[in-house]
Coordinates of C-alpha atoms in Angstrom, one line a residue:
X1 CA -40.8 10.5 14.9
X2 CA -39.2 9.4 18.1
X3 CA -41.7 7.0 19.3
X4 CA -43.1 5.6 15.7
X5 CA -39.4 3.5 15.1
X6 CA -41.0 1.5 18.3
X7 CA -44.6 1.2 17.0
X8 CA -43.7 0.3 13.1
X9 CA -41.0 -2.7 14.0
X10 CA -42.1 -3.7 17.2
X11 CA -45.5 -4.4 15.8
X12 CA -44.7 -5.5 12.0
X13 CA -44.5 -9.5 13.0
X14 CA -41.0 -9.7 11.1
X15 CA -38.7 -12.1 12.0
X16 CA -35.7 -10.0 13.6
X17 CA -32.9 -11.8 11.9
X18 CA -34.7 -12.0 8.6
X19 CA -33.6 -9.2 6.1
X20 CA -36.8 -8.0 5.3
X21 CA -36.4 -6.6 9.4
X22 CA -33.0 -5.4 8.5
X23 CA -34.7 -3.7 5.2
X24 CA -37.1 -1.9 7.0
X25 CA -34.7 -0.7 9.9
X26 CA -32.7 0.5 7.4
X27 CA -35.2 2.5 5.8
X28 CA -36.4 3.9 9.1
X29 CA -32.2 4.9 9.6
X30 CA -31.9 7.0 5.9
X31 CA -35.1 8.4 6.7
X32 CA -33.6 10.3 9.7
X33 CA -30.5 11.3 7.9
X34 CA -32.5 12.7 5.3
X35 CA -34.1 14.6 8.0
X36 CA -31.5 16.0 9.1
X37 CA -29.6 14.0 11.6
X38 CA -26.1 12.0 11.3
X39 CA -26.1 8.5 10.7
X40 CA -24.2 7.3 13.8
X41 CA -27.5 9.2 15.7
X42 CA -29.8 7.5 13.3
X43 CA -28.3 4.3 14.3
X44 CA -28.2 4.5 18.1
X45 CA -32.0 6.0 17.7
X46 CA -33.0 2.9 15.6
X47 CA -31.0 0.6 17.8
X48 CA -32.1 1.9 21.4
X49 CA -35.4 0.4 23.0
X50 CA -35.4 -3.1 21.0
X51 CA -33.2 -6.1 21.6
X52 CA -30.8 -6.6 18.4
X53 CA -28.8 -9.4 17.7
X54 CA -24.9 -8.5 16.9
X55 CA -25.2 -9.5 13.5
X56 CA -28.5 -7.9 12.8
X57 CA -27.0 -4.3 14.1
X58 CA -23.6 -5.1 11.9
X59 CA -26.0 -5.8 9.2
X60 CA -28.4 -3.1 9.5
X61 CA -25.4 -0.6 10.0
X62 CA -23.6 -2.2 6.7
X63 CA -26.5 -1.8 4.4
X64 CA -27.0 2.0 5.6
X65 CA -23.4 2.9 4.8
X66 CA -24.3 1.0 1.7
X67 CA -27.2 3.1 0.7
X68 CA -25.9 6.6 1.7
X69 CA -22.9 5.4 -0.4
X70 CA -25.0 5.3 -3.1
X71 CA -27.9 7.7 -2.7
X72 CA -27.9 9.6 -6.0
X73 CA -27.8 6.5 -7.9
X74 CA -30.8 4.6 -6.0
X75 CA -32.7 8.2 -6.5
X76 CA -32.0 8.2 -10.0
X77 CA -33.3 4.9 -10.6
X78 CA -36.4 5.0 -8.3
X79 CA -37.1 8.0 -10.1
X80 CA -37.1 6.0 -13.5
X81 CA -38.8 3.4 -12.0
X82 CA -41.5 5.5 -10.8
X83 CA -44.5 8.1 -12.0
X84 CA -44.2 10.0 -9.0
X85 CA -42.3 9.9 -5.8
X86 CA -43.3 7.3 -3.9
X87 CA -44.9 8.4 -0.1
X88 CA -44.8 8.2 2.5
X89 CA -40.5 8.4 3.1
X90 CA -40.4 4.9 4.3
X91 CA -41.4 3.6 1.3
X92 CA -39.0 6.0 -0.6
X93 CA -35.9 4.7 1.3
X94 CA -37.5 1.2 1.8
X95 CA -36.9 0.8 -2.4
X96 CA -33.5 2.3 -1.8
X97 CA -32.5 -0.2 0.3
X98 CA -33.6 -3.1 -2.0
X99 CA -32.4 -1.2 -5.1
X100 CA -28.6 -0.8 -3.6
X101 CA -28.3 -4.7 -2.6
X102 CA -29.6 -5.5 -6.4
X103 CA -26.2 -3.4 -7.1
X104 CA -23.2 -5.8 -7.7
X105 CA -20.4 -4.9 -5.6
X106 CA -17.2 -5.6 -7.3
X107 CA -19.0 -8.0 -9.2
X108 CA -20.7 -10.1 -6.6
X109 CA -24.7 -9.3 -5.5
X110 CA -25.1 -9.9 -1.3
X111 CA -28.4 -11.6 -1.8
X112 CA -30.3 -13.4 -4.6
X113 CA -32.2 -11.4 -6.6
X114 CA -35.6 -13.0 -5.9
X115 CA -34.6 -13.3 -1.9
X116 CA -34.1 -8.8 -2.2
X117 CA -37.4 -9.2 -4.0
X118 CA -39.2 -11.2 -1.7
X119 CA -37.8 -10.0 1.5
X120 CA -38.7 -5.6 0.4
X121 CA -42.2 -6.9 -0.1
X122 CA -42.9 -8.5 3.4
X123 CA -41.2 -5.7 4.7
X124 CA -44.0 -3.5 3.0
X125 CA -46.8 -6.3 3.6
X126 CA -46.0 -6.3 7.4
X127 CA -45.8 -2.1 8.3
X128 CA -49.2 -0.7 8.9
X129 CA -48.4 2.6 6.5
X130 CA -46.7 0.6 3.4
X131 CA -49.0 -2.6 3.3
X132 CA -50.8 -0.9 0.1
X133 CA -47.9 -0.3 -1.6
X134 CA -46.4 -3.9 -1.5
X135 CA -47.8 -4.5 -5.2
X136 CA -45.8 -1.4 -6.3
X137 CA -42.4 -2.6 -4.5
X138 CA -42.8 -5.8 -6.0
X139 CA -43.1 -4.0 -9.9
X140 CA -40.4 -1.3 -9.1
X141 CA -37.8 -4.2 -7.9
X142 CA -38.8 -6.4 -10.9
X143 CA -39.0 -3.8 -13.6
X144 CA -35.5 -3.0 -12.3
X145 CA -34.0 -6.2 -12.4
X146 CA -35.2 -6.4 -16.5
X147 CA -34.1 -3.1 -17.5
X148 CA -31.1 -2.8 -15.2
X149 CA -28.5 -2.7 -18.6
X150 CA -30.3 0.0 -19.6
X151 CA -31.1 2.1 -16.6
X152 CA -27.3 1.5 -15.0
X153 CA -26.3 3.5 -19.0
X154 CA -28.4 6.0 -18.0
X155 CA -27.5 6.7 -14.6
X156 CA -23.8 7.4 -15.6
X157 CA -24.8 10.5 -17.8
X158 CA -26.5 11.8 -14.2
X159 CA -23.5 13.4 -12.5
X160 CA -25.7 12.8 -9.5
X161 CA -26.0 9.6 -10.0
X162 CA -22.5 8.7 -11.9
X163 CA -20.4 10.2 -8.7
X164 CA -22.7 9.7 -5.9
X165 CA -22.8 13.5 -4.5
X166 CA -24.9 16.2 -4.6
X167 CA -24.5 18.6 -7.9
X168 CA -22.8 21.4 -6.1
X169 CA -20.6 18.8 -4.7
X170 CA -19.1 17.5 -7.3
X171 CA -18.7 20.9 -8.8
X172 CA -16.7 22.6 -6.2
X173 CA -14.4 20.0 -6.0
X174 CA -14.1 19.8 -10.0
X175 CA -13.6 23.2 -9.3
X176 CA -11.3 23.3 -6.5
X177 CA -8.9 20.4 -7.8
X178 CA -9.2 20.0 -11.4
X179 CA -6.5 17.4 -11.9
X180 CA -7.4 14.8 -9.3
X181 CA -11.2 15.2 -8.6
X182 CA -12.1 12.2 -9.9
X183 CA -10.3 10.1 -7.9
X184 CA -11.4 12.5 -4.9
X185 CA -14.7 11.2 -5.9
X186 CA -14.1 7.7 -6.3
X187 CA -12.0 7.3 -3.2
X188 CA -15.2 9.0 -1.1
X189 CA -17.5 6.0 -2.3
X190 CA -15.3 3.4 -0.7
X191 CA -14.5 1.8 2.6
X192 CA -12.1 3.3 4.6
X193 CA -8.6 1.3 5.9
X194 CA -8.3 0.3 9.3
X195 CA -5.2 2.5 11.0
X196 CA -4.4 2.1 14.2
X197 CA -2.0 4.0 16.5
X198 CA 0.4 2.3 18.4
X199 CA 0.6 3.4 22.3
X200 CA 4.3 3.9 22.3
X201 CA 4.4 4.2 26.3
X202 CA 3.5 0.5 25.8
X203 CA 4.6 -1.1 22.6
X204 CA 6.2 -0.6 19.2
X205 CA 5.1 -1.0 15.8
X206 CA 7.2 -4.6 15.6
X207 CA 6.4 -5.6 18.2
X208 CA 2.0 -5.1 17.5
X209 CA 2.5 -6.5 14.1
X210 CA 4.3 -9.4 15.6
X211 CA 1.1 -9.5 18.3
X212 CA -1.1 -9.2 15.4
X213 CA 0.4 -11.8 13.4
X214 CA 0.2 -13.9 16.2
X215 CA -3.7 -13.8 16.2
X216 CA -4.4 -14.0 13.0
X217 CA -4.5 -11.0 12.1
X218 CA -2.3 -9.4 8.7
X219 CA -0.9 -5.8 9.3
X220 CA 1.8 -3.0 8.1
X221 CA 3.6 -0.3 9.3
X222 CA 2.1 3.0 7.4
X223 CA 4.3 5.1 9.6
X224 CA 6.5 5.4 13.1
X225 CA 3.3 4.4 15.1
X226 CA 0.8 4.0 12.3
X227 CA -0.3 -0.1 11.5
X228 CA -2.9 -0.8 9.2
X229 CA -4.8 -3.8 9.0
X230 CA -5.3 -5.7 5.7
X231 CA -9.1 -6.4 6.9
X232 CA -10.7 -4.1 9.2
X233 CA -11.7 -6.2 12.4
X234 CA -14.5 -4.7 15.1
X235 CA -13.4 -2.8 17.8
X236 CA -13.2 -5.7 20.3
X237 CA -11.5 -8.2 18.1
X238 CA -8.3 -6.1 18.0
X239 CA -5.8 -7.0 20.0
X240 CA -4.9 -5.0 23.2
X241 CA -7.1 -2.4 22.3
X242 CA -8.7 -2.9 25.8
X243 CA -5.6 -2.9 27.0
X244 CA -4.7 0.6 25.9
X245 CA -1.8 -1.0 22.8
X246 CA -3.7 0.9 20.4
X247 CA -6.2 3.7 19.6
X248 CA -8.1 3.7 15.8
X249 CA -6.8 6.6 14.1
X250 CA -6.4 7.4 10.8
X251 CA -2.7 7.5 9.2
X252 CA -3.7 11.4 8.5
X253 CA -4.5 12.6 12.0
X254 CA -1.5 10.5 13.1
X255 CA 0.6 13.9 11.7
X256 CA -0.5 16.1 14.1
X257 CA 1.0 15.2 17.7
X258 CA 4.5 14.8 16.0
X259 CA 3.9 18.2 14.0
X260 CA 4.4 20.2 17.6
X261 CA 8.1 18.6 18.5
X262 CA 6.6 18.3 22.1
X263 CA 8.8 18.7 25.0
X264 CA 8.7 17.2 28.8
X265 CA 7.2 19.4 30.8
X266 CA 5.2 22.0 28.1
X267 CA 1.9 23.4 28.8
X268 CA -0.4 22.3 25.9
X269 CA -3.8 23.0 24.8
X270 CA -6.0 20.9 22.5
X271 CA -8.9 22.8 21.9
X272 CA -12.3 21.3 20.6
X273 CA -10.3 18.2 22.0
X274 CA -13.0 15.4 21.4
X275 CA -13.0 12.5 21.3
X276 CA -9.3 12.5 22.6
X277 CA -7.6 10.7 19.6
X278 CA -4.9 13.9 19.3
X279 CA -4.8 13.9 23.0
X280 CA -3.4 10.3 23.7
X281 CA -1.2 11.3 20.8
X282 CA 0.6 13.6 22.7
X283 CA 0.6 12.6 25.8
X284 CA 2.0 9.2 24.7
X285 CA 4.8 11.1 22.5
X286 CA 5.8 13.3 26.2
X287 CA 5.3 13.9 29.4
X288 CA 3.0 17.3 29.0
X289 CA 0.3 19.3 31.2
X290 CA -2.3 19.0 28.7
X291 CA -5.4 20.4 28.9
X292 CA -8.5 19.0 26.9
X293 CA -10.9 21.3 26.2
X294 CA -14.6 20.7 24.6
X295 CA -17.4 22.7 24.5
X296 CA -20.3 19.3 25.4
X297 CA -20.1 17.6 28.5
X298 CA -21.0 14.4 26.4
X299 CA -17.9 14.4 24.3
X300 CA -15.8 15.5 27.3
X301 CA -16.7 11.9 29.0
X302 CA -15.4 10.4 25.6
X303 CA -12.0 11.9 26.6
X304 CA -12.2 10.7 29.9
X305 CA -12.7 7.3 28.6
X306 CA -10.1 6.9 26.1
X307 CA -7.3 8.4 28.2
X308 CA -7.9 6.0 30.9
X309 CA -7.9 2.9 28.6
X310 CA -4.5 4.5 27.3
X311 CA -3.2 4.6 31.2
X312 CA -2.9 9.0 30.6
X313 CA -4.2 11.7 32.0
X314 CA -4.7 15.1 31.4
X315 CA -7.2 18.0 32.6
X316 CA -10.2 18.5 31.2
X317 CA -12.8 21.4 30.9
X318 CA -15.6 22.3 29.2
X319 CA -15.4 25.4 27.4
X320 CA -16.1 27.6 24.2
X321 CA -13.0 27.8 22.4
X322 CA -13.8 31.8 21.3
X323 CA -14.3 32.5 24.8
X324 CA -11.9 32.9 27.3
X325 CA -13.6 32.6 30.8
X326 CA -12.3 28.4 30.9
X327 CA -8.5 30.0 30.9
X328 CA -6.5 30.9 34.3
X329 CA -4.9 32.9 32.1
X330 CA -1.2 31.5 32.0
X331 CA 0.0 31.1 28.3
X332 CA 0.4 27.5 26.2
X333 CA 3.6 26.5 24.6
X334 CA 1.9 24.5 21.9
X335 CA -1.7 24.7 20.9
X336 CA -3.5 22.3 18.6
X337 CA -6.6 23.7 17.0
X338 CA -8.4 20.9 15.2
X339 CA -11.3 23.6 14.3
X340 CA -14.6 22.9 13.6
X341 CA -15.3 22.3 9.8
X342 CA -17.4 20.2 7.2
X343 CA -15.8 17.3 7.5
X344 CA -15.8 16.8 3.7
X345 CA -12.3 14.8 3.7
X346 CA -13.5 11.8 6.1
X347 CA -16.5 11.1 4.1
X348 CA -15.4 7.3 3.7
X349 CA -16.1 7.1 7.0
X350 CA -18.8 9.3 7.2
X351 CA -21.2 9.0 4.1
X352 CA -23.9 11.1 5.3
X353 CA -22.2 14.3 5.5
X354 CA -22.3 15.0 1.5
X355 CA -25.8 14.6 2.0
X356 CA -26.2 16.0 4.7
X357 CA -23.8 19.5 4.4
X358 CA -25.0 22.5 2.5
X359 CA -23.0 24.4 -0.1
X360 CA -23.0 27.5 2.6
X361 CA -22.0 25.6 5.2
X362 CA -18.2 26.0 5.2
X363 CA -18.1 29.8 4.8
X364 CA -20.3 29.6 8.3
X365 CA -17.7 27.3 9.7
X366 CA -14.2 29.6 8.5
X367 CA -15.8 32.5 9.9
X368 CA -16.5 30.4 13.3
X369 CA -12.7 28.7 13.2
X370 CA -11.7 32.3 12.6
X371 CA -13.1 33.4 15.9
X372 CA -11.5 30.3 17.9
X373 CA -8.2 30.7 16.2
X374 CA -7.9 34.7 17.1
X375 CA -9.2 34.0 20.4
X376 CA -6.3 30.3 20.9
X377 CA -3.8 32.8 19.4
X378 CA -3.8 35.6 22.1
X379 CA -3.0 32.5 24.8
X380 CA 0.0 31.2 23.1
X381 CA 3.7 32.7 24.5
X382 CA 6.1 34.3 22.4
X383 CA 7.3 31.9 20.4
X384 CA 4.9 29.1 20.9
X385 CA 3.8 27.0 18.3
X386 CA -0.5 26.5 17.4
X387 CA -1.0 23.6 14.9
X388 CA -4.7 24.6 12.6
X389 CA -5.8 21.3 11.9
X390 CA -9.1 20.2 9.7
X391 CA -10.6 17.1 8.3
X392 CA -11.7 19.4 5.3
X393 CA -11.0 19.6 1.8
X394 CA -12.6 22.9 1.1
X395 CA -10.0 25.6 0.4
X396 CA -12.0 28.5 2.2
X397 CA -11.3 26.0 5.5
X398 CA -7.5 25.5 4.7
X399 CA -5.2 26.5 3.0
X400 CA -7.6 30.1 2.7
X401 CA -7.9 30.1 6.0
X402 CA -4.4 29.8 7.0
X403 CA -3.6 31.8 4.9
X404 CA -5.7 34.9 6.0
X405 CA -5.1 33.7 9.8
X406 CA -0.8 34.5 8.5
X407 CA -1.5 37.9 7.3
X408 CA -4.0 39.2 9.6
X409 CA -2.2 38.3 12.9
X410 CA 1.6 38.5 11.4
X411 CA 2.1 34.3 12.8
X412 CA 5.1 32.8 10.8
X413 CA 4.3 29.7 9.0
X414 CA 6.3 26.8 9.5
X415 CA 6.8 23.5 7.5
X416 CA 3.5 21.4 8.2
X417 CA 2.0 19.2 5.3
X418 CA -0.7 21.8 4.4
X419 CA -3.2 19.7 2.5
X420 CA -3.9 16.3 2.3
X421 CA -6.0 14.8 -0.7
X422 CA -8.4 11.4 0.7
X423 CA -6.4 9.2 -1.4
X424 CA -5.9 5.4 -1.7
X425 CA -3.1 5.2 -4.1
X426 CA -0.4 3.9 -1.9
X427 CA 0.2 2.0 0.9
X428 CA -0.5 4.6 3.6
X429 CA -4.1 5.3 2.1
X430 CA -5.0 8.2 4.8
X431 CA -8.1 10.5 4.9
X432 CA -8.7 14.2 3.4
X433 CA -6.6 16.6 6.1
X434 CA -4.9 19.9 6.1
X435 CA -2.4 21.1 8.7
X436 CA -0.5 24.6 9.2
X437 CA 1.7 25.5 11.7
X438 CA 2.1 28.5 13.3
X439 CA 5.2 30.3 15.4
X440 CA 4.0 33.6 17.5
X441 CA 7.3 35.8 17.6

């Protein structure tokens, strides 16, 4: 599959900027995350060996969140639209493409009907292995487009298709929070806010507002170094980012630096410590010997490189967290364990995961952040403090877990914020995250 991205869109004749291109990139992109890999992968894959324009890779990377944002309901409808599934998988996820921009969002349509129309069939008339089926994108997309009143009715008595997630999904977290997982739900399908952290060692919140202001650019203070941006900006539009003024980092994970009460001088661990956003945290917060540990030699350069545009530094070494031969065997103060999980409270940012998880996945991963948080405990000193930290939603990888972790190794819990719902209710509007804090005595 590596080499036939190259072959289908090097040779179709489209016009790179035209959207009929950016459909059938797009297509080839959901094809790999519905075999299997994540989206950011399916992207650079897609992306690497072919000379995109910026605004075709923003586009091509918009419309992809777009469809895994709404998967079930472009399956459901292709399904109605259809006598049998349509083959090969190109062509499948070529109709979902063209079926999510025929979706209003918030009441406005991207494109013109008949340009969606038009554009899905060239896209089909110019690859090789979908030229046949151009009569049957053209009937699909027009069928749909006269019977959308009826179809849209029908999708929202689909849960799949209503909510966007897979069945079991939507049941465990009807199951899990009964009061607010419909908002859980509806939050997920949305765009996530633009937080940024502000590098204390270097500014203040006032003062990057005022810096922000200054370009343009309308922000608020979510917290003591938390500023969110009304509009989200890219990465190299924000000022001083370069500079090392601020780090992207959700209002959420913002909690977990301050959660320690970090003191000059500590020894400190952050395990499974990529990409570094936790890292900078602390390190800006106090003047620690911090070591940043990751098991891939990959993410460990990620560190490496947002440290340095922070002006920090810490050690770094790659390790397993349940092992202990990376240790020289002298004991932590503070240990932050931001464990491995499902990531099922970032999936704003992440849409692929719901489709990508499986239901026994996060039994695997408790049993795994088990392992690491018996092996991080046994470094701590006597009354040290370990922070469990997860981006998930899933009981059995929070409040479960910390929970058994209590009991089984006798750690006293201390005040931490336990679980955080993904909500967007108020002004802060931070991701799905659960913290517990533990004192070894």
């Amino acid at each position: 599959m590596v080499n036939r991205k190259i072959n289908f869109l090097a040779q179709s004749g489209l016009v790179p900027e035209s959207l009929a291109f950016r459909l059938a990139c797009t297509a080839e992109v959901i094809c790999r995350v519905i075999n299997g890999r994540s989206l950011p992968h399916a992207l650079s894959t897609v992306f690497s060996g072919m000379a995109f324009s910026p605004s075709t890779r923003g586009a091509i990377q918009d419309i992809s969140y777009h469809v895994l944002r709404n998967l079930g309901l472009v399956r459901f409808l292709t399904e109605k639209l259809t006598r049998k599934p349509p083959e090969p998988l190109l062509l499948q996820n070529l109709l979902h493409c063209a079926l999510v921009l025929l979706l209003p969002e918030n009441g406005i349509l991207r494109y013109e009907p008949y340009t969606v129309v038009d554009q899905a069939v060239q896209a089909a008339a110019s690859i090789r292995t979908l030229s046949k089926a151009k009569g049957l994108v053209n009937a699909v997309l027009r069928r749909f487009l006269r019977e959308q009143t009826d179809l849209l009715e029908a999708a929202r008595q689909r849960p799949e298709a209503c909510w966007n997630y897979p069945a079991w999904w939507i049941d465990r977290i009807r199951e899990a929070y009964p009061s607010d997982w419909e908002s859980i739900l509806e939050v997920g399908n949305t765009p996530p806010p633009l937080t940024l952290r502000v590098n204390r060692r270097k500014s203040s919140t006032d003062a990057y507002i005022r810096l922000a202001n200054s370009a343009g650019i309308d922000a608020v203070a979510i917290g003591p170094c938390a500023v969110k941006l009304a509009h989200p900006v890219p990465v190299d539009k924000i000022p001083g980012f370069n500079d090392g003024l601020v780090s992207v980092q959700d209002a959420a994970a913002q909690l977990a630096a301050p959660l320690l009460n970090l003191e000059n001088g500590m020894k400190v661990l952050d395990a499974c410590a990529a990409p570094g956003g936790k890292s900078g945290h602390m390190l800006e917060m106090a003047n620690i010997d911090l070591l940043a540990l990751d098991c891939d030699h990959w993410r460990l350069q990620m560190i490496h490189e947002n440290l340095e545009r922070l002006g920090l530094k810490a050690r770094t070494k790659k390790g397993d967290a349940t092992k202990q031969d990376w240790w020289d065997k002298k004991p932590f103060d503070c240990i932050l364990a931001d464990v491995p999980c499902t990531a099922s409270g970032i999936i704003r940012r992440h849409p692929d995961i719901r489709w990508l998880r499986r239901p026994a996945d996060s039994q695997e991963l408790s049993a795994l952040s088990m392992r690491i948080l018996e092996n991080l405990w046994s470094m701590l000193k006597p009354g040290g403090k370990l922070l469990l930290a997860t981006c998930s939603i899933w009981p059995e990888e929070s409040e479960q877990q910390a929970r058994t972790f209590s009991a089984r190794f006798g750690a006293q819990r201390l005040e931490a914020p336990g679980q955080l719902l993904p909500t967007a209710k108020d002004l802060i509007d931070h991701d799905g995250l659960f913290y517990a804090l533990f004192k070894k005595t």
